[in-house]
Each structure stands twice: as structure tokens, then as C-alpha cells.
Amino acid sequence: MTDREYAPRHYKEKVLLFFAGAIFLIGYSCVLGRYPLRMGEILSFLLSLLSGGTPEVPLPEITRTLLYNIRFPRIVAALLAGAALATSGVAFQGVFQNPLASPSLLGASAGAGFGAALGLYFSFSIVGIETSAFLGGLGAVGLTCLIGGRFKKSGSLGLILSGIMITSLFSAAISLFKFFADPSDTLPSIVFWLMGSLSGVDMADVRWMSLPIVAGVGTLILFRWHLNVLSLGEEEAQVLGLSVKPWRFLVILCATLATASSVAVAGMIGWIGLVVPHFTRLLFGADFRRTLPMTALLGGMFLLGVDDLARVAAAVEIPLGVLTALVGIPCFLLLMYAQERGAP
């Protein structure tokens, strides 16, 4: 079967459609909020800057401050975090041949949550909390790999079971921090952070999270054809000449870097790494050469759309973890129904 025959129907049209949708969503996110802005004013300003000229009508100072200091960083952070979680999910589903795998499979989310709870409990600075969360995510996955590596006969199953145990361990540690935390100060901070939010993100956070996410997601996209081989199983991959262990380690490392960076800044946000990969496969097929880049795009769009909803759906901002579950669960049920009906 040739590459053209393997491609899903109307592949290019779907890609262009979603890229156009992403551009529209980004523009809509710029004007949406408690202080609404005019799309025409922003587009005129951006086009003038891109053309190298001076804007005929400069943006008011409050508009510039709102865009550059609040909305632009939040939009970029949502796109990065969504892409990181979705890409990590599809990578884990491929390498472990498990359609229910998610970024939290090996304990990255729970470890990062533990690190953040530790930082909040001991009143670290914002940078200290994010660093602690990032190191906690890496440490949890490292511990999972260390334990799972002792069960060589079990292969991937031993690694998955180790991840479940490490996730439970760090979740219990988070519960201990919540139990001993000051209920009038520290406890609300821990609970709110664990539910996920982008409300306090600034450009420093974006710069902090962008390097590991771009490195992790970019590496996965660069070597995405290896995931096609790994998804066939260990024996088949070895027959085809692929050394399974080093490539599996690389996938886990890249996915963990992306997940830990996302959780360190945005908190624990579920369902993106589970729902978006299934939706992408339904539209673009199972070939990771196409599915993985589009999963990154759709993951960013999904989280940005949910964040927009979180900002305007109620008088106070709704935590992202709550909304992704409320939106993700019905979407997942619809996907299951579509697959059951044999949708193309």
C-alpha cells in the first residue's frame, strides 16, 4: 500500500480546516473576556506591525497592557500545555499499545502535583513552586522506570503497574499535605492549583515552559515514524530492526518532559491526553506521521477553547480540570459511539 493510499480521505482539506480554525480561535481568544476588545482594531494593529509600518490608530494603553501582559501569555500557555498533554497521551498509547493510556500513566502528573503541593505547603516562590512541580514529575517517572525495570519478564506491563503504584503513592502524599495544611490559607491554594488554571500565567511562565515542551513534543514529532513500529509490539519491532528499549526510553523521556512542564505551570488537567488522541485518529487515521502533529494542534485548540469557556462561563473563573472533565467525558462517549458505528 502506498503512502497516498494509506492517507485518510480529504486529509489536506481537514488539515487546512483545522489550521484556519486554530487561527480563528486565537483571534477570538484575544477579544474575549470581561473587558471585550474589537477584533478589527487588533487585526489592523497586527497587520501594520507585520508590514513594517506605523499603525494609523495606535492601541490604547489599557488594550496593549491587556493583550501583552495577560491574554497573549495565557493563549500561548494554553496552546503549549494542550499540545504537550495531547502529544504525550498519543505517544503513550502507541508505545504501550493501550488506548486508555494518558500522560498520567507513569506518574508524571501525580509527581508534579506532589512537587507543587510541597512548594505551596512550605511557601516557596512562584518559580520555586513551578520548579518543584517539574522536578516532582520527572522524579516520579524516574522512580516508575527504576521499579518497572526490575520486572524484565513483564515488559511494558511491569512498567504500567509500577506507574499505577507510584501514582497512588504520590496522590496519597498530596492528600497528606492537604490534611496538614492551614485550612484558611495553604489548603485553598493547594486545592485550587490541583484543579488546574491559567489565570496567573505571564510571559516568564511561558518562557519557562516553552523550552522543555518544544523539545519534548518536537522530538516526538521528528521521530514519529518510530512510533508506528513501536505500536506493533516488541517482537514485531525487533523483527523490523528497531531497538525497542532505547526508543521506548526516548518516548517516555520526551512525553514526561512535556507533561511535567505543563502540569508545573497549568496544574493538573485531565482528559486532554485521552480524548484528543482518539478524536485525531478518528479523523486522520492511525499513522503517527500524520496523527501526532495533528494531535498537538488539536490538543492546543481544545485547551484554549476550554480556557475561553472557563473565563466567561460564570462570574468567577472555573478551574480547567473541572471543565475538561465536563467537556471531555461527553466527547469521549461520542467518540466511542462513532467508533462503534464504524465511522470513517
XYZ file of C-alpha atoms in Angstrom:
344
model
C 0.000 0.000 0.000
C 1.441 3.356 -0.990
C 1.617 6.390 1.269
C -1.091 8.091 -0.766
C -3.409 5.108 -0.450
C -2.770 4.948 3.295
C -3.747 8.586 3.825
C -7.279 9.210 5.129
C -9.851 10.777 2.848
C -9.643 14.563 2.382
C -6.526 14.732 4.544
C -5.223 18.054 3.201
C -8.641 19.688 3.381
C -9.014 18.647 7.030
C -5.547 19.972 7.904
C -6.265 23.350 6.292
C -9.650 23.490 8.010
C -8.174 22.918 11.456
C -5.330 25.380 10.881
C -7.902 28.001 9.872
C -9.929 27.097 12.949
C -6.858 27.497 15.164
C -6.157 30.976 13.760
C -9.773 31.995 14.289
C -9.772 30.613 17.840
C -6.588 32.508 18.716
C -8.065 35.748 17.376
C -11.337 35.147 19.198
C -9.463 34.439 22.439
C -7.726 37.830 22.145
C -11.004 39.748 22.167
C -12.924 37.527 24.594
C -13.087 38.404 28.271
C -14.521 40.656 30.954
C -13.034 43.609 29.108
C -14.033 42.944 25.476
C -11.842 44.189 22.650
C -12.620 44.841 19.000
C -11.277 42.317 16.513
C -10.891 44.898 13.745
C -8.770 47.129 15.943
C -6.422 44.296 16.883
C -6.127 42.965 13.316
C -5.365 46.414 11.964
C -2.648 46.878 14.560
C -1.069 43.470 13.915
C -1.143 43.895 10.121
C 0.533 47.285 10.430
C 3.295 45.801 12.569
C 3.806 42.871 10.189
C 4.060 45.191 7.199
C 6.721 47.254 8.974
C 4.641 50.400 9.078
C 3.298 52.523 11.898
C -0.275 51.789 12.955
C -2.625 54.568 11.874
C -4.623 54.153 15.083
C -2.375 53.079 17.979
C -3.888 50.745 20.537
C -4.945 52.370 23.802
C -2.570 51.708 26.678
C -5.100 49.571 28.560
C -5.601 47.420 25.452
C -1.865 46.931 24.950
C -1.408 46.006 28.609
C -4.317 43.585 28.499
C -3.052 41.866 25.364
C 0.677 41.693 26.071
C 0.608 41.027 29.820
C -2.497 38.864 30.236
C -4.147 37.436 27.130
C -1.184 36.696 24.859
C 0.726 34.774 27.577
C -2.415 32.881 28.518
C -3.187 31.940 24.918
C 0.359 30.720 24.254
C 0.422 28.785 27.543
C -2.890 27.083 26.694
C -1.641 26.096 23.243
C 1.638 24.742 24.650
C 0.061 22.858 27.562
C -2.706 21.377 25.419
C -0.227 20.267 22.759
C 2.055 18.762 25.420
C -0.681 16.749 27.140
C -2.300 15.516 23.922
C 1.006 14.555 22.302
C 2.150 12.754 25.439
C -1.128 10.858 25.517
C -0.923 9.656 21.922
C 2.751 8.725 22.374
C 1.992 6.618 25.462
C -0.978 4.983 23.740
C 1.287 3.986 20.883
C 4.336 2.820 22.764
C 2.313 0.814 25.319
C -0.355 -0.336 22.831
C -3.003 0.804 25.276
C -5.866 3.037 24.045
C -6.562 4.120 27.646
C -3.031 5.380 28.291
C -2.705 9.048 29.241
C 0.067 11.450 30.333
C -0.519 10.418 33.945
C 0.146 6.742 33.192
C 3.682 6.665 34.642
C 3.063 9.106 37.480
C 4.181 12.388 35.864
C 1.009 14.300 36.793
C 0.867 12.952 40.355
C 4.581 13.626 40.862
C 4.235 17.180 39.585
C 1.194 17.667 41.804
C 3.195 16.437 44.788
C 6.012 18.856 43.947
C 3.602 21.770 43.691
C 1.845 20.825 46.938
C 5.253 20.648 48.615
C 6.142 24.109 47.329
C 2.821 25.604 48.388
C 2.974 23.971 51.820
C 6.413 25.434 52.534
C 5.561 28.792 50.920
C 8.037 28.653 48.033
C 8.112 31.455 45.484
C 6.226 31.027 42.195
C 9.415 29.957 40.454
C 10.168 27.572 43.315
C 6.709 26.004 43.118
C 6.963 25.503 39.350
C 10.473 24.086 39.648
C 9.410 21.761 42.448
C 6.452 20.564 40.372
C 8.654 19.966 37.334
C 11.236 18.017 39.318
C 8.471 16.066 41.057
C 7.074 14.930 37.709
C 10.481 13.853 36.435
C 11.275 12.132 39.732
C 8.024 10.186 39.756
C 8.569 8.838 36.235
C 12.211 8.069 37.060
C 11.064 6.070 40.079
C 8.497 4.257 37.933
C 11.148 3.299 35.380
C 13.517 2.204 38.138
C 10.925 -0.094 39.703
C 9.498 -1.283 36.389
C 12.979 -2.130 35.142
C 13.274 -4.757 37.882
C 10.444 -6.738 36.309
C 12.082 -7.525 32.983
C 9.904 -10.536 32.237
C 6.742 -8.437 32.469
C 7.948 -5.898 29.860
C 5.555 -2.982 29.354
C 3.052 -4.423 31.827
C 5.561 -4.144 34.670
C 6.188 -0.505 33.786
C 2.470 0.290 33.666
C 1.792 -1.419 37.010
C 4.719 0.456 38.546
C 3.239 3.688 37.230
C -0.098 2.914 38.855
C 1.613 2.267 42.192
C 3.760 5.433 42.013
C 0.701 7.487 41.063
C -1.166 6.161 44.110
C 1.848 6.830 46.320
C 2.215 10.457 45.268
C -1.550 11.001 45.374
C -1.504 9.813 48.982
C 1.368 12.206 49.712
C -0.674 15.069 48.218
C -3.568 14.112 50.483
C -1.228 14.295 53.488
C -0.183 17.829 52.550
C -3.847 18.795 52.220
C -4.621 17.225 55.609
C -1.877 19.129 57.452
C -2.171 22.402 55.507
C -3.611 25.540 57.071
C -7.325 25.474 56.079
C -7.523 29.257 55.932
C -4.523 29.844 53.680
C -2.421 26.980 52.313
C -5.159 24.386 51.794
C -7.235 26.518 49.374
C -4.073 27.278 47.373
C -3.208 23.584 47.052
C -6.771 22.592 46.134
C -7.138 25.372 43.556
C -3.757 24.605 41.966
C -4.557 20.891 41.714
C -7.768 21.695 39.802
C -5.772 23.489 37.092
C -5.793 27.113 35.962
C -4.009 29.543 33.651
C -5.234 32.662 35.426
C -1.834 33.706 36.784
C 0.308 32.881 33.746
C 2.682 35.580 32.467
C 5.431 35.728 29.859
C 8.009 34.438 32.353
C 5.913 31.276 32.777
C 5.592 30.921 29.010
C 9.354 31.161 28.545
C 9.880 28.704 31.417
C 7.550 26.048 29.992
C 8.241 26.532 26.286
C 11.745 25.039 26.116
C 11.000 21.558 27.604
C 7.629 21.352 25.848
C 9.029 22.324 22.452
C 11.970 19.963 22.984
C 9.750 17.054 24.064
C 6.951 17.498 21.520
C 9.379 18.439 18.743
C 11.459 15.301 19.286
C 8.360 13.101 19.262
C 7.204 14.689 16.004
C 10.676 14.394 14.484
C 10.871 10.650 15.207
C 7.157 9.949 14.900
C 7.602 7.166 12.340
C 9.319 5.081 15.043
C 6.041 5.086 16.963
C 4.419 3.286 14.030
C 6.888 0.447 14.573
C 6.717 0.514 18.387
C 2.926 0.333 18.272
C 3.184 -3.047 16.546
C 4.631 -4.657 19.685
C 8.084 -5.557 20.941
C 8.591 -8.700 18.894
C 7.410 -7.153 15.626
C 9.537 -4.046 16.215
C 12.631 -6.170 16.809
C 11.943 -8.194 13.667
C 11.789 -4.931 11.721
C 15.198 -3.962 13.101
C 14.179 -1.379 15.719
C 15.862 -1.498 19.120
C 12.846 -1.226 21.410
C 14.318 -0.212 24.775
C 16.237 2.949 23.758
C 13.387 4.225 21.607
C 10.818 3.492 24.298
C 13.027 5.354 26.785
C 13.234 8.343 24.418
C 9.455 8.448 24.007
C 8.913 8.257 27.774
C 11.530 10.960 28.396
C 10.066 13.372 25.843
C 6.482 12.783 26.969
C 7.488 13.241 30.612
C 9.329 16.498 29.895
C 6.269 17.890 28.112
C 3.784 16.667 30.732
C 5.781 17.826 33.757
C 6.299 21.287 32.241
C 2.599 21.613 31.501
C 1.495 20.490 34.958
C 4.109 22.701 36.626
C 2.537 25.841 35.139
C -1.109 24.958 34.496
C -1.817 22.450 37.275
C -3.362 19.009 36.894
C -5.615 18.982 33.825
C -7.138 15.670 32.842
C -8.816 14.088 29.805
C -6.903 16.026 27.119
C -4.308 13.292 26.739
C -7.043 10.666 26.471
C -9.799 12.282 24.386
C -7.822 14.282 21.813
C -5.701 11.357 20.507
C -8.834 9.257 19.903
C -10.530 12.145 18.125
C -7.451 12.715 15.961
C -7.214 9.050 14.994
C -10.885 9.080 14.056
C -10.246 11.975 11.650
C -6.725 11.310 10.376
C -6.153 7.579 10.788
C -3.659 5.625 12.868
C -0.463 6.646 11.037
C 1.632 8.538 13.609
C 3.308 10.527 10.834
C 0.024 12.397 10.434
C -1.715 11.740 13.729
C 0.999 13.033 16.058
C 1.399 16.579 14.607
C -2.363 16.985 14.312
C -2.816 15.757 17.884
C -0.532 18.574 19.032
C -2.603 21.119 17.099
C -5.967 19.792 18.281
C -4.747 19.476 21.865
C -3.747 23.132 21.908
C -7.057 24.155 20.360
C -9.025 22.049 22.838
C -7.372 23.540 25.917
C -7.567 27.076 24.520
C -11.288 26.635 23.859
C -11.861 25.243 27.355
C -9.862 28.112 28.861
C -12.020 30.619 26.973
C -15.090 28.913 28.412
C -13.545 28.995 31.900
C -13.097 32.761 31.663
C -16.660 33.672 30.667
C -18.969 30.820 31.726
C -19.501 32.087 35.275
C -18.970 35.119 37.481
C -15.774 33.531 38.778
C -13.248 31.587 36.739
C -13.928 27.843 36.627
C -10.912 25.549 37.167
C -9.706 23.936 33.948
C -9.589 20.440 35.412
C -13.305 20.628 36.135
C -14.216 21.859 32.658
C -12.002 19.392 30.785
C -13.799 16.580 32.601
C -17.251 18.068 31.932
C -16.415 18.560 28.252
C -14.126 15.572 27.777
C -16.398 12.838 29.138
C -19.322 13.540 26.741
C -16.839 13.877 23.864
C -15.272 10.532 24.756
C -18.692 8.865 24.865
C -19.500 10.312 21.439
C -16.191 9.014 20.095
C -16.950 5.541 21.441
C -20.361 5.679 19.803
C -18.895 6.847 16.485
C -16.297 4.067 16.520
C -18.989 1.543 17.395
C -20.998 2.711 14.394
C -17.931 2.298 12.180
C -17.381 5.961 11.383
C -14.630 6.515 8.806
